[in-house]
Short mmCIF file of C-alpha atoms in Angstrom, two decimals:
data_model
loop_
_atom_site.label_atom_id
_atom_site.label_comp_id
_atom_site.label_asym_id
_atom_site.label_seq_id
_atom_site.Cartn_x
_atom_site.Cartn_y
_atom_site.Cartn_z
CA MET G 1 99.05 41.04 73.64
CA THR G 2 99.23 37.30 74.28
CA ARG G 3 97.45 35.22 71.66
CA ARG G 4 95.04 32.54 72.83
CA ILE G 5 94.38 29.22 71.11
CA LEU G 6 91.41 26.92 71.63
CA HIS G 7 92.14 23.24 70.90
CA VAL G 8 89.15 20.99 70.18
CA VAL G 9 89.25 17.28 71.06
CA THR G 10 86.73 14.43 70.92
CA ASN G 11 84.79 12.73 73.72
CA VAL G 12 84.15 9.57 71.66
CA GLY G 13 86.18 6.45 72.42
CA HIS G 14 84.94 3.89 69.87
CA TYR G 15 83.44 3.40 66.42
CA ASP G 16 79.83 2.25 65.94
CA ASP G 17 81.21 -1.17 66.80
CA PRO G 18 82.30 -0.76 70.47
CA SER G 19 84.94 -3.47 70.04
CA HIS G 20 86.94 -1.04 67.89
CA PRO G 21 88.36 1.77 70.07
CA THR G 22 89.26 5.20 68.77
CA GLY G 23 89.60 8.72 70.18
CA LEU G 24 91.97 11.67 70.00
CA TRP G 25 95.05 11.22 67.81
CA LEU G 26 97.51 12.44 70.42
CA SER G 27 100.31 13.80 68.22
CA GLU G 28 97.86 16.07 66.41
CA LEU G 29 97.36 17.85 69.71
CA THR G 30 100.94 17.68 70.99
CA HIS G 31 102.66 18.88 67.80
CA ALA G 32 100.44 21.96 67.65
CA TRP G 33 100.63 22.56 71.40
CA HIS G 34 104.43 22.53 71.19
CA VAL G 35 104.47 25.05 68.32
CA PHE G 36 102.04 27.38 70.06
CA ALA G 37 103.92 27.11 73.38
CA GLU G 38 107.12 28.16 71.63
CA HIS G 39 105.30 31.32 70.53
CA GLY G 40 104.14 32.01 74.07
CA PHE G 41 100.46 31.53 73.23
CA GLU G 42 97.94 30.65 75.96
CA GLN G 43 96.16 27.37 75.25
CA THR G 44 92.86 25.83 76.34
CA ILE G 45 91.23 22.49 75.47
CA VAL G 46 87.51 22.13 74.76
CA SER G 47 85.40 19.13 73.73
CA PRO G 48 81.79 18.80 72.57
CA GLN G 49 80.59 17.51 75.95
CA GLY G 50 83.41 18.65 78.21
CA GLY G 51 85.24 16.19 80.44
CA ARG G 52 87.34 13.26 79.30
CA SER G 53 88.92 12.89 75.87
CA PRO G 54 89.99 9.27 75.27
CA LEU G 55 93.11 8.52 73.24
CA GLU G 56 93.18 6.60 69.97
CA PRO G 57 95.27 3.48 70.79
CA ARG G 58 96.95 3.52 67.38
CA SER G 59 98.27 7.02 68.06
CA LEU G 60 100.37 5.54 70.88
CA LYS G 61 102.41 3.47 68.45
CA PHE G 62 105.18 4.08 65.91
CA PRO G 63 105.52 6.26 63.87
CA THR G 64 103.31 9.03 65.29
CA TYR G 65 104.09 8.23 68.93
CA ASP G 66 107.06 10.52 68.87
CA LYS G 67 108.92 12.74 71.34
CA THR G 68 106.11 15.25 71.94
CA ALA G 69 103.42 12.58 72.19
CA LYS G 70 105.48 10.46 74.59
CA ALA G 71 106.28 13.49 76.74
CA TRP G 72 102.59 14.40 77.01
CA HIS G 73 101.49 10.80 77.66
CA GLY G 74 104.10 10.45 80.39
CA ASP G 75 103.18 13.73 82.14
CA PRO G 76 100.33 13.33 84.66
CA ASP G 77 99.57 17.06 84.61
CA ARG G 78 99.21 17.09 80.83
CA MET G 79 97.08 13.93 80.85
CA GLU G 80 94.89 15.56 83.49
CA LEU G 81 94.08 18.28 80.93
CA LEU G 82 92.45 15.58 78.79
CA GLU G 83 90.44 14.26 81.74
CA HIS G 84 88.82 17.64 82.42
CA THR G 85 88.36 19.48 79.15
CA ALA G 86 86.03 22.48 79.08
CA GLY G 87 82.58 22.28 77.54
CA PRO G 88 81.49 24.79 74.85
CA ASP G 89 79.24 26.64 77.31
CA GLU G 90 82.30 27.42 79.43
CA ILE G 91 84.08 29.11 76.53
CA ASP G 92 83.77 32.78 75.59
CA ALA G 93 84.84 32.88 71.95
CA ALA G 94 85.73 36.55 72.29
CA ASP G 95 88.72 35.46 74.39
CA TYR G 96 90.34 33.47 71.55
CA ASP G 97 92.34 34.34 68.46
CA ALA G 98 92.22 30.88 66.87
CA ILE G 99 90.44 27.55 67.10
CA TYR G 100 92.24 24.34 66.16
CA PHE G 101 90.30 21.10 65.60
CA THR G 102 92.35 17.97 66.29
CA GLY G 103 91.56 14.60 64.72
CA GLY G 104 91.26 10.93 65.43
CA HIS G 105 88.23 9.01 64.18
CA GLY G 106 86.20 9.81 67.30
CA VAL G 107 85.63 13.33 66.00
CA MET G 108 83.58 11.95 63.11
CA TYR G 109 80.82 11.28 65.63
CA ASP G 110 80.74 14.29 67.92
CA PHE G 111 82.24 17.23 65.99
CA PRO G 112 79.84 17.77 63.04
CA ASP G 113 76.62 18.46 64.95
CA SER G 114 77.95 20.23 68.04
CA GLU G 115 76.05 23.52 68.10
CA GLY G 116 78.37 24.77 70.83
CA LEU G 117 81.47 24.25 68.69
CA GLN G 118 79.74 25.78 65.68
CA ARG G 119 78.86 28.88 67.72
CA ILE G 120 82.45 29.29 68.93
CA THR G 121 83.90 28.71 65.46
CA ARG G 122 81.53 31.17 63.81
CA GLN G 123 82.32 33.87 66.37
CA ILE G 124 86.09 33.41 66.16
CA TRP G 125 85.92 33.56 62.36
CA GLU G 126 83.66 36.61 62.26
CA GLN G 127 85.79 38.51 64.77
CA GLY G 128 88.78 38.06 62.45
CA GLY G 129 90.34 35.01 64.07
CA VAL G 130 91.90 31.91 62.53
CA VAL G 131 90.02 28.63 62.07
CA ALA G 132 92.19 25.53 61.69
CA SER G 133 91.87 21.76 61.59
CA VAL G 134 94.08 18.77 61.02
CA CYS G 135 93.24 15.29 59.74
CA HIS G 136 89.63 14.37 60.69
CA GLY G 137 89.33 17.69 62.53
CA TYR G 138 87.61 19.13 59.47
CA CYS G 139 84.55 17.10 60.47
CA GLY G 140 84.03 19.99 62.88
CA LEU G 141 83.78 22.43 59.98
CA LEU G 142 81.27 20.50 57.86
CA ASN G 143 78.12 22.10 59.25
CA THR G 144 79.39 25.43 60.57
CA LEU G 145 77.20 28.24 59.26
CA LEU G 146 78.20 31.89 59.26
CA SER G 147 75.80 34.65 60.30
CA ASP G 148 74.74 35.16 56.67
CA GLY G 149 73.63 31.51 56.46
CA SER G 150 76.52 30.35 54.28
CA LEU G 151 78.71 27.39 55.15
CA LEU G 152 82.17 28.35 56.37
CA ILE G 153 83.91 25.87 54.05
CA ALA G 154 81.79 26.56 50.94
CA GLY G 155 84.01 27.79 48.11
CA ARG G 156 87.15 27.61 50.25
CA GLN G 157 90.25 25.48 49.76
CA VAL G 158 90.31 22.72 52.35
CA THR G 159 92.21 19.53 53.07
CA GLY G 160 91.76 16.76 55.61
CA PHE G 161 92.05 12.99 55.92
CA ALA G 162 91.46 11.54 52.46
CA TRP G 163 89.31 8.55 51.57
CA THR G 164 92.38 6.82 50.12
CA GLU G 165 93.99 7.15 53.56
CA GLU G 166 90.95 5.55 55.22
CA VAL G 167 91.37 2.61 52.84
CA VAL G 168 95.13 2.33 53.40
CA ALA G 169 94.55 2.51 57.18
CA ARG G 170 91.96 -0.26 56.77
CA VAL G 171 89.20 1.61 58.57
CA ASP G 172 87.05 2.35 55.52
CA LYS G 173 84.56 -0.31 56.68
CA LEU G 174 84.42 1.17 60.20
CA VAL G 175 83.98 4.89 59.56
CA PRO G 176 80.41 6.29 59.63
CA TYR G 177 80.82 8.33 56.42
CA ASN G 178 83.31 9.57 53.84
CA VAL G 179 84.32 12.98 55.20
CA GLU G 180 86.23 13.95 52.05
CA GLU G 181 83.03 13.44 50.05
CA GLU G 182 80.92 15.28 52.65
CA ALA G 183 83.22 18.31 52.49
CA LYS G 184 82.94 18.38 48.69
CA LYS G 185 79.14 18.16 48.93
CA ARG G 186 79.21 21.33 51.01
CA GLY G 187 81.13 23.21 48.35
CA ALA G 188 84.63 22.89 49.77
CA ARG G 189 87.41 22.95 47.19
CA TYR G 190 89.07 19.84 48.58
CA GLN G 191 92.77 19.23 47.92
CA LYS G 192 95.16 16.48 48.97
CA ALA G 193 98.78 15.40 48.64
CA THR G 194 99.77 13.13 45.77
CA LEU G 195 100.84 10.39 48.17
CA PRO G 196 98.74 9.15 51.12
CA PHE G 197 100.02 10.26 54.54
CA ALA G 198 102.46 12.80 53.08
CA PRO G 199 102.39 16.07 55.09
CA TYR G 200 100.10 18.56 53.37
CA THR G 201 98.67 21.87 54.57
CA VAL G 202 96.35 24.31 52.81
CA VAL G 203 95.94 27.98 53.71
CA ASP G 204 92.92 29.89 52.38
CA GLY G 205 92.95 33.29 54.05
CA ARG G 206 92.31 32.68 57.75
CA LEU G 207 91.31 29.03 57.19
CA VAL G 208 94.21 26.60 57.71
CA THR G 209 93.77 22.85 57.25
CA GLY G 210 96.16 19.89 57.39
CA GLN G 211 95.55 16.53 55.75
CA ASN G 212 96.83 13.93 58.21
CA PRO G 213 98.80 13.40 61.45
CA GLY G 214 102.06 14.32 59.75
CA SER G 215 100.61 17.73 58.86
CA ALA G 216 99.91 18.95 62.41
CA LYS G 217 103.16 20.80 63.02
CA LYS G 218 103.06 22.65 59.69
CA THR G 219 99.39 23.51 60.22
CA ALA G 220 100.16 25.00 63.64
CA GLU G 221 103.11 26.94 62.20
CA LYS G 222 100.83 28.46 59.54
CA VAL G 223 98.32 29.43 62.25
CA ALA G 224 101.12 31.08 64.24
CA GLU G 225 102.25 33.01 61.14
CA LEU G 226 98.74 34.36 60.64
CA LEU G 227 98.60 35.47 64.27
#
């Protein structure tokens, strides 16, 4: 049976200060998409509001603007997928084997409190599916409650973009909160690589998380192994 993956992307195109653009970190989508395509998985893109997912300008520059990102950016059909993403109400979670939250700083604003995304994530998890995120994608897991009222990430090993990486990237004054700290507050057993921006992926049962853009491919490979 063909496995089906649901990618989650942001609808937000700027920080609190509109003069600072942000959005989807493209390679975090394209690296995973490429891995899943090689496995023959069917793939769908959803966003909190549906519709357009803007791209983070910095993701279109060296070093993460690589072969897969350039190929996607240069393909009108692929770019069209990001203009017309599905909304949560259009998604039947029973159809999917895994959900994969992409990053980019835009997700810090619209992922955490999306009840639609929480519903989908909870159902995929409770039907035995895989829940995954990369970089800031774990913002989408912060407030996801399971049917028993517990937080999905509580007591589980998790990684995601570290506060030290926010500082190195010089966006620590722009971000609305410290997501590493928020995950810890919710009981996540947060882990990170010794060096900022080094690829790092954590697997805790059916929960797979990657720390930063360089971790997307490995995260997707771990999801594929579980499936």
